[in-house]
XYZ file of C-alpha atoms in Angstrom:
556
model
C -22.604 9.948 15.493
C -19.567 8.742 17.581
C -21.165 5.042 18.284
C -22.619 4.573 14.592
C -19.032 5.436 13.175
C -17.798 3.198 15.906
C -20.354 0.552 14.240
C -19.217 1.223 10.629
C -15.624 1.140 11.608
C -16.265 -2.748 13.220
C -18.027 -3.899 9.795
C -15.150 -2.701 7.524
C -17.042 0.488 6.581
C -14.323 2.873 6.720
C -15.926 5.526 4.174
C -19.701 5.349 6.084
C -17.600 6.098 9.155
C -16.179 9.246 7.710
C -19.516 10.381 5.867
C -21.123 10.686 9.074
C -17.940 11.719 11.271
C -16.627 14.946 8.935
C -20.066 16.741 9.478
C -20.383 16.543 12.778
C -16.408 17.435 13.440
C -16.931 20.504 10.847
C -19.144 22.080 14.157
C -16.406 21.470 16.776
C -14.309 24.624 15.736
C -17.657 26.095 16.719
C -18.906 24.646 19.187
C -15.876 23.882 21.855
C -17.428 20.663 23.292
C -13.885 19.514 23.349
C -14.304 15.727 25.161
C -17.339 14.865 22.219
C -15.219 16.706 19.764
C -12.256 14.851 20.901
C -13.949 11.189 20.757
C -14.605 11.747 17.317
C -11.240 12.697 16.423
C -10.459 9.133 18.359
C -12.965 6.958 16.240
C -11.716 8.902 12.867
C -7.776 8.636 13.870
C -8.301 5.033 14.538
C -10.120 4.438 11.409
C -7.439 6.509 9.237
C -4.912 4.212 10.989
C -6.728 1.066 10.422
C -6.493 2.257 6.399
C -3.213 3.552 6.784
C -4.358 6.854 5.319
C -1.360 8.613 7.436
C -1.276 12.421 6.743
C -5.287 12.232 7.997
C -4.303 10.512 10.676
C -1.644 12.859 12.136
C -4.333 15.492 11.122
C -7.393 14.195 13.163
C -4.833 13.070 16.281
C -3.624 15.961 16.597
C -6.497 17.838 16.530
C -7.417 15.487 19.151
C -5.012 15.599 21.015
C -5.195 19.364 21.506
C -8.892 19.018 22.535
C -8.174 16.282 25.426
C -5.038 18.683 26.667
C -7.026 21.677 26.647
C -9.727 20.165 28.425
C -7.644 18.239 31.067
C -9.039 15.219 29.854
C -6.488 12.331 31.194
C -7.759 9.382 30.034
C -8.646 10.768 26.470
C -5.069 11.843 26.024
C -4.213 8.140 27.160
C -6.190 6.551 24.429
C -4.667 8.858 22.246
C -0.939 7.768 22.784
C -1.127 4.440 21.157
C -2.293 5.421 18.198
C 0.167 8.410 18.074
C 2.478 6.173 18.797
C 1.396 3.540 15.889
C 1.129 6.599 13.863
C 5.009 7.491 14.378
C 6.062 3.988 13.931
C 4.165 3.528 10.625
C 5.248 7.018 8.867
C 8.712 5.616 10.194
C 11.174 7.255 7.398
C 13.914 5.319 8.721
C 16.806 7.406 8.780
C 14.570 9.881 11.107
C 13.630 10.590 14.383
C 10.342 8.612 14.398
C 12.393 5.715 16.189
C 12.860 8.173 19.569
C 8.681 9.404 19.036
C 7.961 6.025 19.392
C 9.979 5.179 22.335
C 8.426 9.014 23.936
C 5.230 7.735 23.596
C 5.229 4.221 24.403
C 7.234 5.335 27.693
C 4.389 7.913 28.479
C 1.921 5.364 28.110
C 3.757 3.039 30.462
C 4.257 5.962 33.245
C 0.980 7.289 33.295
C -0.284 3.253 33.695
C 2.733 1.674 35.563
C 0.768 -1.274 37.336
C -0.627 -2.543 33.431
C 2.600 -3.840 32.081
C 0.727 -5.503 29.224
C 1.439 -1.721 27.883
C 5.438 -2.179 28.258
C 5.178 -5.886 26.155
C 3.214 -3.632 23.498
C 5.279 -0.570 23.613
C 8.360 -2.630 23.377
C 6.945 -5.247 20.452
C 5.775 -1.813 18.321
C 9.464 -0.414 18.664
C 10.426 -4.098 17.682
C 8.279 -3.753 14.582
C 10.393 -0.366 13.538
C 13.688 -1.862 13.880
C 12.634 -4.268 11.643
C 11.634 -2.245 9.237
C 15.318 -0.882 9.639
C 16.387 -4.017 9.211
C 18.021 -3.592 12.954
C 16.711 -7.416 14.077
C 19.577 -7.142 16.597
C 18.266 -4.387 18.393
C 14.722 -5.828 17.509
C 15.458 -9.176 19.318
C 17.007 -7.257 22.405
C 13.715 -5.302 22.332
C 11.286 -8.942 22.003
C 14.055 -10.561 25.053
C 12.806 -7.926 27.239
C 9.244 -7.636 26.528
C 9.464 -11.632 26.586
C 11.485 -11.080 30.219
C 7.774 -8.975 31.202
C 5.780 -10.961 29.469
C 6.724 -14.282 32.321
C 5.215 -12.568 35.362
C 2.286 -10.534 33.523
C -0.642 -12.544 32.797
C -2.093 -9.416 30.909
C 0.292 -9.942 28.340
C -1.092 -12.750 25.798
C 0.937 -14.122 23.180
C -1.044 -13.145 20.031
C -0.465 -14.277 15.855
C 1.042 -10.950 15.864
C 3.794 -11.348 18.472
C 5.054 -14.898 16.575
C 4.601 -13.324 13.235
C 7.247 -10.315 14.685
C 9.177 -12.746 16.164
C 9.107 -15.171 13.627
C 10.631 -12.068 10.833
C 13.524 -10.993 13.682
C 14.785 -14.241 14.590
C 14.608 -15.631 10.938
C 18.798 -15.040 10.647
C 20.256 -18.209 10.938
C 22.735 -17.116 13.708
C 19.827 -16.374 16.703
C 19.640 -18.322 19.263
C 18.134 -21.688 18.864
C 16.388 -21.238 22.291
C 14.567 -18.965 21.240
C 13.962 -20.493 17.773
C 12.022 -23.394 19.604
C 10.002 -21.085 21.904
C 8.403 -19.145 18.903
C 7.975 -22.446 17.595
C 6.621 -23.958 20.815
C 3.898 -20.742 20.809
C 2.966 -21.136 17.480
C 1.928 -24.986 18.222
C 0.290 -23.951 21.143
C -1.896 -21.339 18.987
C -3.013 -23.099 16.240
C -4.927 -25.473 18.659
C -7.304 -22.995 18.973
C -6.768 -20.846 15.476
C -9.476 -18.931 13.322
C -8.424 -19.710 9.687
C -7.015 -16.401 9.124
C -4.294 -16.927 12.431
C -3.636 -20.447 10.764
C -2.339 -18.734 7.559
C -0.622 -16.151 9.498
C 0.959 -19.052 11.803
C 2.151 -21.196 9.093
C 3.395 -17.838 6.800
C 5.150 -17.069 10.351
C 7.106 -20.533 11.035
C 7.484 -20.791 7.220
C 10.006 -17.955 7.275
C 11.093 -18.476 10.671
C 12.620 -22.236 8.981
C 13.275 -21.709 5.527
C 16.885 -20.551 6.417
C 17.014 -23.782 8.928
C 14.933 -26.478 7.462
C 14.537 -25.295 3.820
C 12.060 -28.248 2.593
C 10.107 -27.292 5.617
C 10.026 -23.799 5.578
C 8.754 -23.969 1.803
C 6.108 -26.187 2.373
C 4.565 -24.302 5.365
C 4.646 -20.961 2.851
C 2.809 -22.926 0.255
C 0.286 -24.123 2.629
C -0.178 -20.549 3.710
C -0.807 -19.362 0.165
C -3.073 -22.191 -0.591
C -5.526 -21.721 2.503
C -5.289 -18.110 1.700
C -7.541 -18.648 -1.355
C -10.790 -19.232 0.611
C -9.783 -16.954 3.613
C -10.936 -13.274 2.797
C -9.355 -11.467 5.340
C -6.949 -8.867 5.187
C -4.286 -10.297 8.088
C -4.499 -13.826 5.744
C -4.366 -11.617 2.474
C -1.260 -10.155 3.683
C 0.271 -13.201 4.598
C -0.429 -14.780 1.358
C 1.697 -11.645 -0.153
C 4.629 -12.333 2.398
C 4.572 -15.740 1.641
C 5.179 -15.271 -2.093
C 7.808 -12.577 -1.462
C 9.812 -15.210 0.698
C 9.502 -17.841 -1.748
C 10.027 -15.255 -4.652
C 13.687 -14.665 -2.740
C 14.448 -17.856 -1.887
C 14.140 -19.145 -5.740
C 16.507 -15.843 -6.844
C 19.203 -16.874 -4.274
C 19.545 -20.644 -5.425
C 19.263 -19.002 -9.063
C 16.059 -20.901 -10.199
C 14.675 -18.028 -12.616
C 12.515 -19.832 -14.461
C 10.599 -20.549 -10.374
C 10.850 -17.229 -9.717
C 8.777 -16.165 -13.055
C 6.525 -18.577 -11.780
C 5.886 -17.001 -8.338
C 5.745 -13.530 -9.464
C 2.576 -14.496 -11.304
C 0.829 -15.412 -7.769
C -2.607 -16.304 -7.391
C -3.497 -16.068 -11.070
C -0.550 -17.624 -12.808
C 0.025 -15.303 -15.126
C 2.332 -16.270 -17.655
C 5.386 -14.016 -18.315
C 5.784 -13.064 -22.275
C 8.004 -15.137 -23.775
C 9.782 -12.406 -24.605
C 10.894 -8.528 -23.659
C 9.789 -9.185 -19.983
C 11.078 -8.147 -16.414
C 10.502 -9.798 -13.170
C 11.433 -7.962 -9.720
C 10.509 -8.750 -5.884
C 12.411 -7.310 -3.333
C 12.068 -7.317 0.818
C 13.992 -5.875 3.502
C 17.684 -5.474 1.881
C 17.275 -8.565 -0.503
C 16.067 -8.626 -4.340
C 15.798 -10.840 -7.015
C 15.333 -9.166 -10.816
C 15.051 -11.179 -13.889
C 15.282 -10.621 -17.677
C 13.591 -12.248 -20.804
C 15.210 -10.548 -23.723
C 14.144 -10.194 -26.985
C 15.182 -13.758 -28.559
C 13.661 -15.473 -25.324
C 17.074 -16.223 -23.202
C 16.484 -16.097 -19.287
C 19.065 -13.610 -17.223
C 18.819 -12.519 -13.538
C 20.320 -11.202 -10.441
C 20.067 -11.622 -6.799
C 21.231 -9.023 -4.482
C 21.379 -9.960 -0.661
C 22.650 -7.044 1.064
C 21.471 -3.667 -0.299
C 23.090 -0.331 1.127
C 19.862 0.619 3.050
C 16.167 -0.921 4.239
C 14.095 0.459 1.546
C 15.284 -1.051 -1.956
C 15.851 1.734 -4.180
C 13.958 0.802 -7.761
C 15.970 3.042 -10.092
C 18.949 1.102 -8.698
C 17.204 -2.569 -8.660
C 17.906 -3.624 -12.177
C 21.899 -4.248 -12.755
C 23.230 -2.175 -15.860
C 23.871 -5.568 -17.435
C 20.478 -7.090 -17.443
C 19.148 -3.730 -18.650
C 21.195 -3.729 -21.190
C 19.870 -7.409 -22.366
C 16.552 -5.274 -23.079
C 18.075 -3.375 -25.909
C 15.851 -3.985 -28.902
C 12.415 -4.644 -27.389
C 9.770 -2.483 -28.976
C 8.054 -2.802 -25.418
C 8.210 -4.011 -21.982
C 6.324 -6.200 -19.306
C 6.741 -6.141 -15.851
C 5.943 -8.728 -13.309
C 6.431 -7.313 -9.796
C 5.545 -7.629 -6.317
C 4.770 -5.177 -3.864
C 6.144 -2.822 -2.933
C 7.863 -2.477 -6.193
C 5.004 -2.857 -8.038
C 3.806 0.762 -9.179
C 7.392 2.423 -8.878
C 7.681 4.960 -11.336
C 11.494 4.104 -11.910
C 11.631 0.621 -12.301
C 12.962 1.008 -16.184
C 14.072 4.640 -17.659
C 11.259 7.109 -18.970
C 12.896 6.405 -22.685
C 12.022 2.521 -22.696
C 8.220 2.153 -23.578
C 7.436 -0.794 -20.572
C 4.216 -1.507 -18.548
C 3.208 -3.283 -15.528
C 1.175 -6.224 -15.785
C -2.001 -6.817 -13.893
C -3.591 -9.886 -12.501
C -6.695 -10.169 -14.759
C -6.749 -11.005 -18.551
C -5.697 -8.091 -20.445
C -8.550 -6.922 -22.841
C -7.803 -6.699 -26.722
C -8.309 -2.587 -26.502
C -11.142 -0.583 -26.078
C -14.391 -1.728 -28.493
C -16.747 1.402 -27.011
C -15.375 5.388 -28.809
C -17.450 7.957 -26.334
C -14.721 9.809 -24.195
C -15.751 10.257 -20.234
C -14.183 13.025 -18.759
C -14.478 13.534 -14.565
C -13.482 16.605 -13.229
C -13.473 19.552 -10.829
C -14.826 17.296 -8.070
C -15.346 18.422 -4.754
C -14.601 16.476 -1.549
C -15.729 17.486 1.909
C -13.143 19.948 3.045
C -12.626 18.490 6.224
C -9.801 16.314 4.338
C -7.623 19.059 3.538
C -7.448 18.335 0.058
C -6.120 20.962 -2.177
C -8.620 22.386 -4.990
C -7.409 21.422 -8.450
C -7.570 23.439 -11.101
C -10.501 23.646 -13.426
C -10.086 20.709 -16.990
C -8.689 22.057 -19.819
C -8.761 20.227 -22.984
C -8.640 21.554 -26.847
C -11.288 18.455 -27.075
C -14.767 18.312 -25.620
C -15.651 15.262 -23.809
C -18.896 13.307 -25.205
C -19.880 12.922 -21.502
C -18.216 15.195 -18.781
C -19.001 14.970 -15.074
C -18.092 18.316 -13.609
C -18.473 19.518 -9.974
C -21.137 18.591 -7.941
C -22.525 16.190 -10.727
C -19.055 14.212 -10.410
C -20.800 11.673 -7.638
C -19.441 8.397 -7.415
C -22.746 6.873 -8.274
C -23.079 8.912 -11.810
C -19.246 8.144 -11.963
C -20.074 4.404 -11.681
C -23.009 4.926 -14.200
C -20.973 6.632 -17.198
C -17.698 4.346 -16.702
C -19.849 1.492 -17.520
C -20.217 1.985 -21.530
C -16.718 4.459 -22.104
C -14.176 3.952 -24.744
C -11.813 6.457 -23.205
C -11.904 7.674 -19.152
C -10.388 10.279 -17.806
C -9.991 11.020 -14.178
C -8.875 14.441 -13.147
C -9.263 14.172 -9.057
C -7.849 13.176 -6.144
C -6.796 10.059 -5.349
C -6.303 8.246 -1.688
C -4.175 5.635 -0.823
C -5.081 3.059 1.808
C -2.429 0.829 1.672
C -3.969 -1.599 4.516
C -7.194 -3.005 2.476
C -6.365 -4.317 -1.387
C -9.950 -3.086 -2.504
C -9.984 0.349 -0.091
C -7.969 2.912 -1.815
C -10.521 5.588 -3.513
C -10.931 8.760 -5.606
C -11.999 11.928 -3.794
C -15.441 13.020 -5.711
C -18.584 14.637 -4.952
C -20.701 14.051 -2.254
C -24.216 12.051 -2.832
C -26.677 13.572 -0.298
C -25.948 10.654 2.458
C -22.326 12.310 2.237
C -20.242 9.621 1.072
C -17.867 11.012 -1.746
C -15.571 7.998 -2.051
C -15.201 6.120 -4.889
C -13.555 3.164 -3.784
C -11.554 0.390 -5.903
C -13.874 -1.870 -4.430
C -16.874 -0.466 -5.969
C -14.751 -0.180 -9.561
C -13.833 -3.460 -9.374
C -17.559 -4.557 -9.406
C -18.854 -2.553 -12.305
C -18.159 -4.335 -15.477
C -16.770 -1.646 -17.818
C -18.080 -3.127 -21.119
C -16.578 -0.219 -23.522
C -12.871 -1.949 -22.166
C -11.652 1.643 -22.004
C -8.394 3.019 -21.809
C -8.196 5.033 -18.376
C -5.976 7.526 -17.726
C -6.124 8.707 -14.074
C -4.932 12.168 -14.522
C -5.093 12.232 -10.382
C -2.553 13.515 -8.101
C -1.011 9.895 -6.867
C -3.025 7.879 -9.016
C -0.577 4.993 -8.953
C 0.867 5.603 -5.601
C 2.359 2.598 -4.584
C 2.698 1.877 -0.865
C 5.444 1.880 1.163
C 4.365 -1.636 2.676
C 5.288 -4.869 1.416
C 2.349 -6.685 1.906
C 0.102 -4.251 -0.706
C 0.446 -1.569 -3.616
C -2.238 0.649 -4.364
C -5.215 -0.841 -6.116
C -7.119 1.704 -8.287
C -5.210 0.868 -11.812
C -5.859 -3.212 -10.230
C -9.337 -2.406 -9.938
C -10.242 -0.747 -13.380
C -8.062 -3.842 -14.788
C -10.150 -6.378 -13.282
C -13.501 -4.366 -14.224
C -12.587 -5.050 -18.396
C -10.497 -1.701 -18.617
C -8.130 -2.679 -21.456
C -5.285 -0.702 -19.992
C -4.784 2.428 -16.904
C -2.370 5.540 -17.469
C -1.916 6.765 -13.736
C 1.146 8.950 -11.736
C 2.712 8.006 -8.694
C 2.958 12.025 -8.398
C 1.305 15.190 -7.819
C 0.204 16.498 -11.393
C 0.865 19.603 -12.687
C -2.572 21.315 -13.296
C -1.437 24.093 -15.379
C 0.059 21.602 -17.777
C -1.925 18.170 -17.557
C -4.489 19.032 -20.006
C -1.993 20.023 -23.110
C 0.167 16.999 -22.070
C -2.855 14.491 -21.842
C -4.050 15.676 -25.497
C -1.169 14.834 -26.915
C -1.328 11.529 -25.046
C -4.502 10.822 -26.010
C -4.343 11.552 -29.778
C -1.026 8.891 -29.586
C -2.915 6.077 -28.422
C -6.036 6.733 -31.301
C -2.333 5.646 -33.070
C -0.657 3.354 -31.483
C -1.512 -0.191 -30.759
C 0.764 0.373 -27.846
C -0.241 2.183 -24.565
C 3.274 1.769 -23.378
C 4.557 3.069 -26.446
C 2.355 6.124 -26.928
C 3.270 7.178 -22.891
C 6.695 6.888 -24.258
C 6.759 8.648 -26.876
C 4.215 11.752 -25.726
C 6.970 11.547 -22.620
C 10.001 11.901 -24.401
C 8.425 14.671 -26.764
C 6.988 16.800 -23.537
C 10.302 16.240 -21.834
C 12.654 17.942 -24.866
C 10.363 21.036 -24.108
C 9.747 21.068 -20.284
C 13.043 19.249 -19.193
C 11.831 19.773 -14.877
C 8.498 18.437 -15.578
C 9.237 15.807 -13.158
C 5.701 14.457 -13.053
C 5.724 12.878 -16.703
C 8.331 10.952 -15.223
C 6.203 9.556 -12.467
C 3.285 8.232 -15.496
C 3.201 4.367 -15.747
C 1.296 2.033 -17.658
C -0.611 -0.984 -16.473
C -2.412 -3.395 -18.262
């Protein structure tokens, strides 16, 4: 089992991996074969790292972790410390103590190995990587001098795409030194002489930002040329540059005030044109954001903010009061955003009927009238999921996939010809792969439960239904910058005319009442985003801490 996960995992099939690895760790509790039991928990860990699926991985590491310490098993527990240590530095919450876990356990790794100092250059580059995300690039660049200072006299220690790329991001300030300016420049050169395509749009997105502070004409021509090989380069490291490489440009347009540009770059790959009217445009990275404002009669507003209180952009507080207010009027919103502000719940107030735009042509509405209705599903519970309540609806459904019958292949089958979906289960965010993020169902008999947005996205949904994903974090957006969550994307780009999801845990005892009253709005209203108003506002005035309703967005 261990080596054909292991297999899976190296192909980019994360769910086949877990399919076969949750069966065979449900007999360890059993069984005490702690160094098999603990490999697993290794190949799992890794994989829920890999997918950034973070509360699984602290739950199959440490699990692990106890089996290789109980059974004395010294190098196990040393191929567990980097991934703790990744673990801590990704579920960073800033403000918290993960900084000094990540420091414990990159120093552990380093005294139990002191003759591989390739492990101090890694230790030191992944505590690097958190003080940027605290936007601490002075204590970042003291961290890169010394690993740098190791890095001379250990020929272990390769410079990779992803040591410029973190170097490139903490010495993009125009006050660093320009010493060591030129020798990230001097290692990218070196590096693309021998560059797949994906580490060529990773290099250029990295010297892109690393000069657009220094040699502006420069810098914006190596992000373009990052975005533009991106296109044929399917890879998620290239992927992700492509996103960073619009989020610099998007910034760099708001500073020199060039609205109308930054319109233009928020619609990406797929040049989506903004409305012409009643339309908001937001990016926002590190402590900088740019918002802009089409009101009603057409007249372009925004705002660029430089230096925000903290690292992590608050979205309620994004939009100035004054921009906002150039809103007043609008029967209904659209939103252009980029990650990771796309799929924030408080982007605009719960009383303004808005809706995030997608990247695929929005359908006309739904032309098919059968309701679908998935519920009561029932994941392997190995993932700790909690059980959800059973449906409740003062409708029947015209097809309803209950239980064990609620498979992702008779899921697949029935969303094809719907008018109206919805989705009461589990959803799980893997905020590393655009297409990986899934809903928890039933098993099919090989195991695999996962429904993932990959396998949405390929079904053409010819009914163009309205889906409401009446799943706890349906919407979840990520906390990365590079990628928000994908399910409402994915039914979008299937022919799904428009996706109701939460960015919070539902309330079972309530979601069926509150849905029928959604529901029976949009057989109404011409307007998803006005009929999620409007069933919000009403189911607010009578349940005032029903915080969830709050969390419901619209994309289309």
């Amino acid at each position: 089992v261990e080596q054909g996960a292991q297999a899976m995992d190296a192909r980019g099939d994360h769910a086949g991996a877990e399919a076969a690895l949750l069966p065979a760790l449900a007999q360890c509790a059993a069984t005490r074969l702690d160094y098999r039991c603990a490999s697993l928990d290794l190949v799992l860990g890794d994989s829920y790292l890999t997918t950034l699926r973070l509360p699984d991985a602290r739950r199959v590491l440490a699990d692990g972790w106890t089996r290789a310490r109980r059974g004395g098993e010294w190098n196990l527990e040393q191929r567990f410390l980097p991934l703790l240590a990744q673990l801590e530095a990704f579920e960073d919450d800033v403000a918290g103590s993960r900084l000094a876990l990540v420091r414990a356990y990159t120093d552990e790794m380093r005294l139990r190995e002191p003759s591989r100092c390739e492990l101090d250059v890694w230790g030191r580059e992944l505590v690097a990587t958190v003080l940027v995300n605290r936007v601490d690039l002075a204590g970042a660049r003291a961290e890169l001098a010394r690993a740098d200072e190791i890095r001379r006299t250990c020929p272990a220690a390769v410079t990779n795409t992803g040591s410029v790329f973190l170097a490139a991001h903490v010495l993009r300030d125009p006050a660093a030194p320009p010493a060591a300016v030129a020798a990230v420049r001097a290692e990218i050169a070196a590096l693309r002489a021998t560059a797949s395509p994906t580490d060529r749009v990773v290099l250029d997105q990295s010297e892109g930002r690393l000069l657009i502070d220094r040699d502006h004409a420069a810098g914006v021509a190596l992000l373009e040329r990052a975005i533009a090989a991106a296109r044929t380069v399917s890879s998620v490291d290239a992927q992700k540059a492509r996103s960073y490489a619009y989020s610099i440009l998007t910034l760099d347009a708001g500073r020199a005030g060039e609205w109308t540009r930054v319109w233009q770059l928020l619609g990406g790959d797929a040049r989506l044109a903004a409305p012409a009217t009643c339309a908001v445009g937001a990016a926002a990275e590190d402590r900088r954001s740019v918002v802009v404002v089409r009101d009603g009669s057409g007249a372009e507003y925004g705002a660029f903010e430089d230096a925000h209180a903290g690292p992590i952009v608050d979205a309620a507080d994004l939009m100035p009061a004054e921009l906002r207010d150039r809103l007043q009027g609008c029967a209904a919103i659209d939103v252009l955003a980029r990650p990771p502000i796309l799929g924030m719940p408080d982007l605009l107030p719960p009383e303004l009927a808005w809706s995030y735009r997608g990247d695929s042509a929005p359908s006309s509405g739904p032309i098919a009238t059968s309701r679908l209705v998935i519920a009561g599903a029932e994941p392997p519970a190995a993932l700790g999921l909690p059980r959800l309540a059973p449906w409740r609806s003062a409708a029947p459904a015209d097809v309803e996939l209950d239980g064990p019958a609620a498979t992702p292949a008779r899921v697949l089958a029935e969303l094809a010809h719907a008018g109206y979906v919805e989705v009461h289960a589990h959803g799980v965010l893997d905020a590393a792969r655009a297409d990986g993020s899934f809903l928890a169902l039933s098993p099919h008999a090989d195991g695999r439960f996962a429904l993932t947005a990959a396998e949405i996205r390929a079904q053409p949904l010819a009914g163009h239904p309205i889906v409401v994903l009446a799943a706890c974090h349906g919407a979840q957006a990520a906390t990365y910058r590079h990628e928000s969550w994908s399910l409402p994307a994915a039914f979008l780009a299937a022919g799904a005319s428009a996706v109701i999801a939460s960015s919070d845990v539902i309330s079972d005892a309530d979601a069926g009442a509150f849905f029928d009253d959604l529901r029976a709005r949009l057989a109404r209203e011409l307007s998803p985003a006005v009929a999620l108003r409007d069933a919000r506002v009403a189911w607010l005035a009578g349940h005032p801490t029903a915080s969830w309703v709050r969390s419901l967005m619209v994309f289309h």
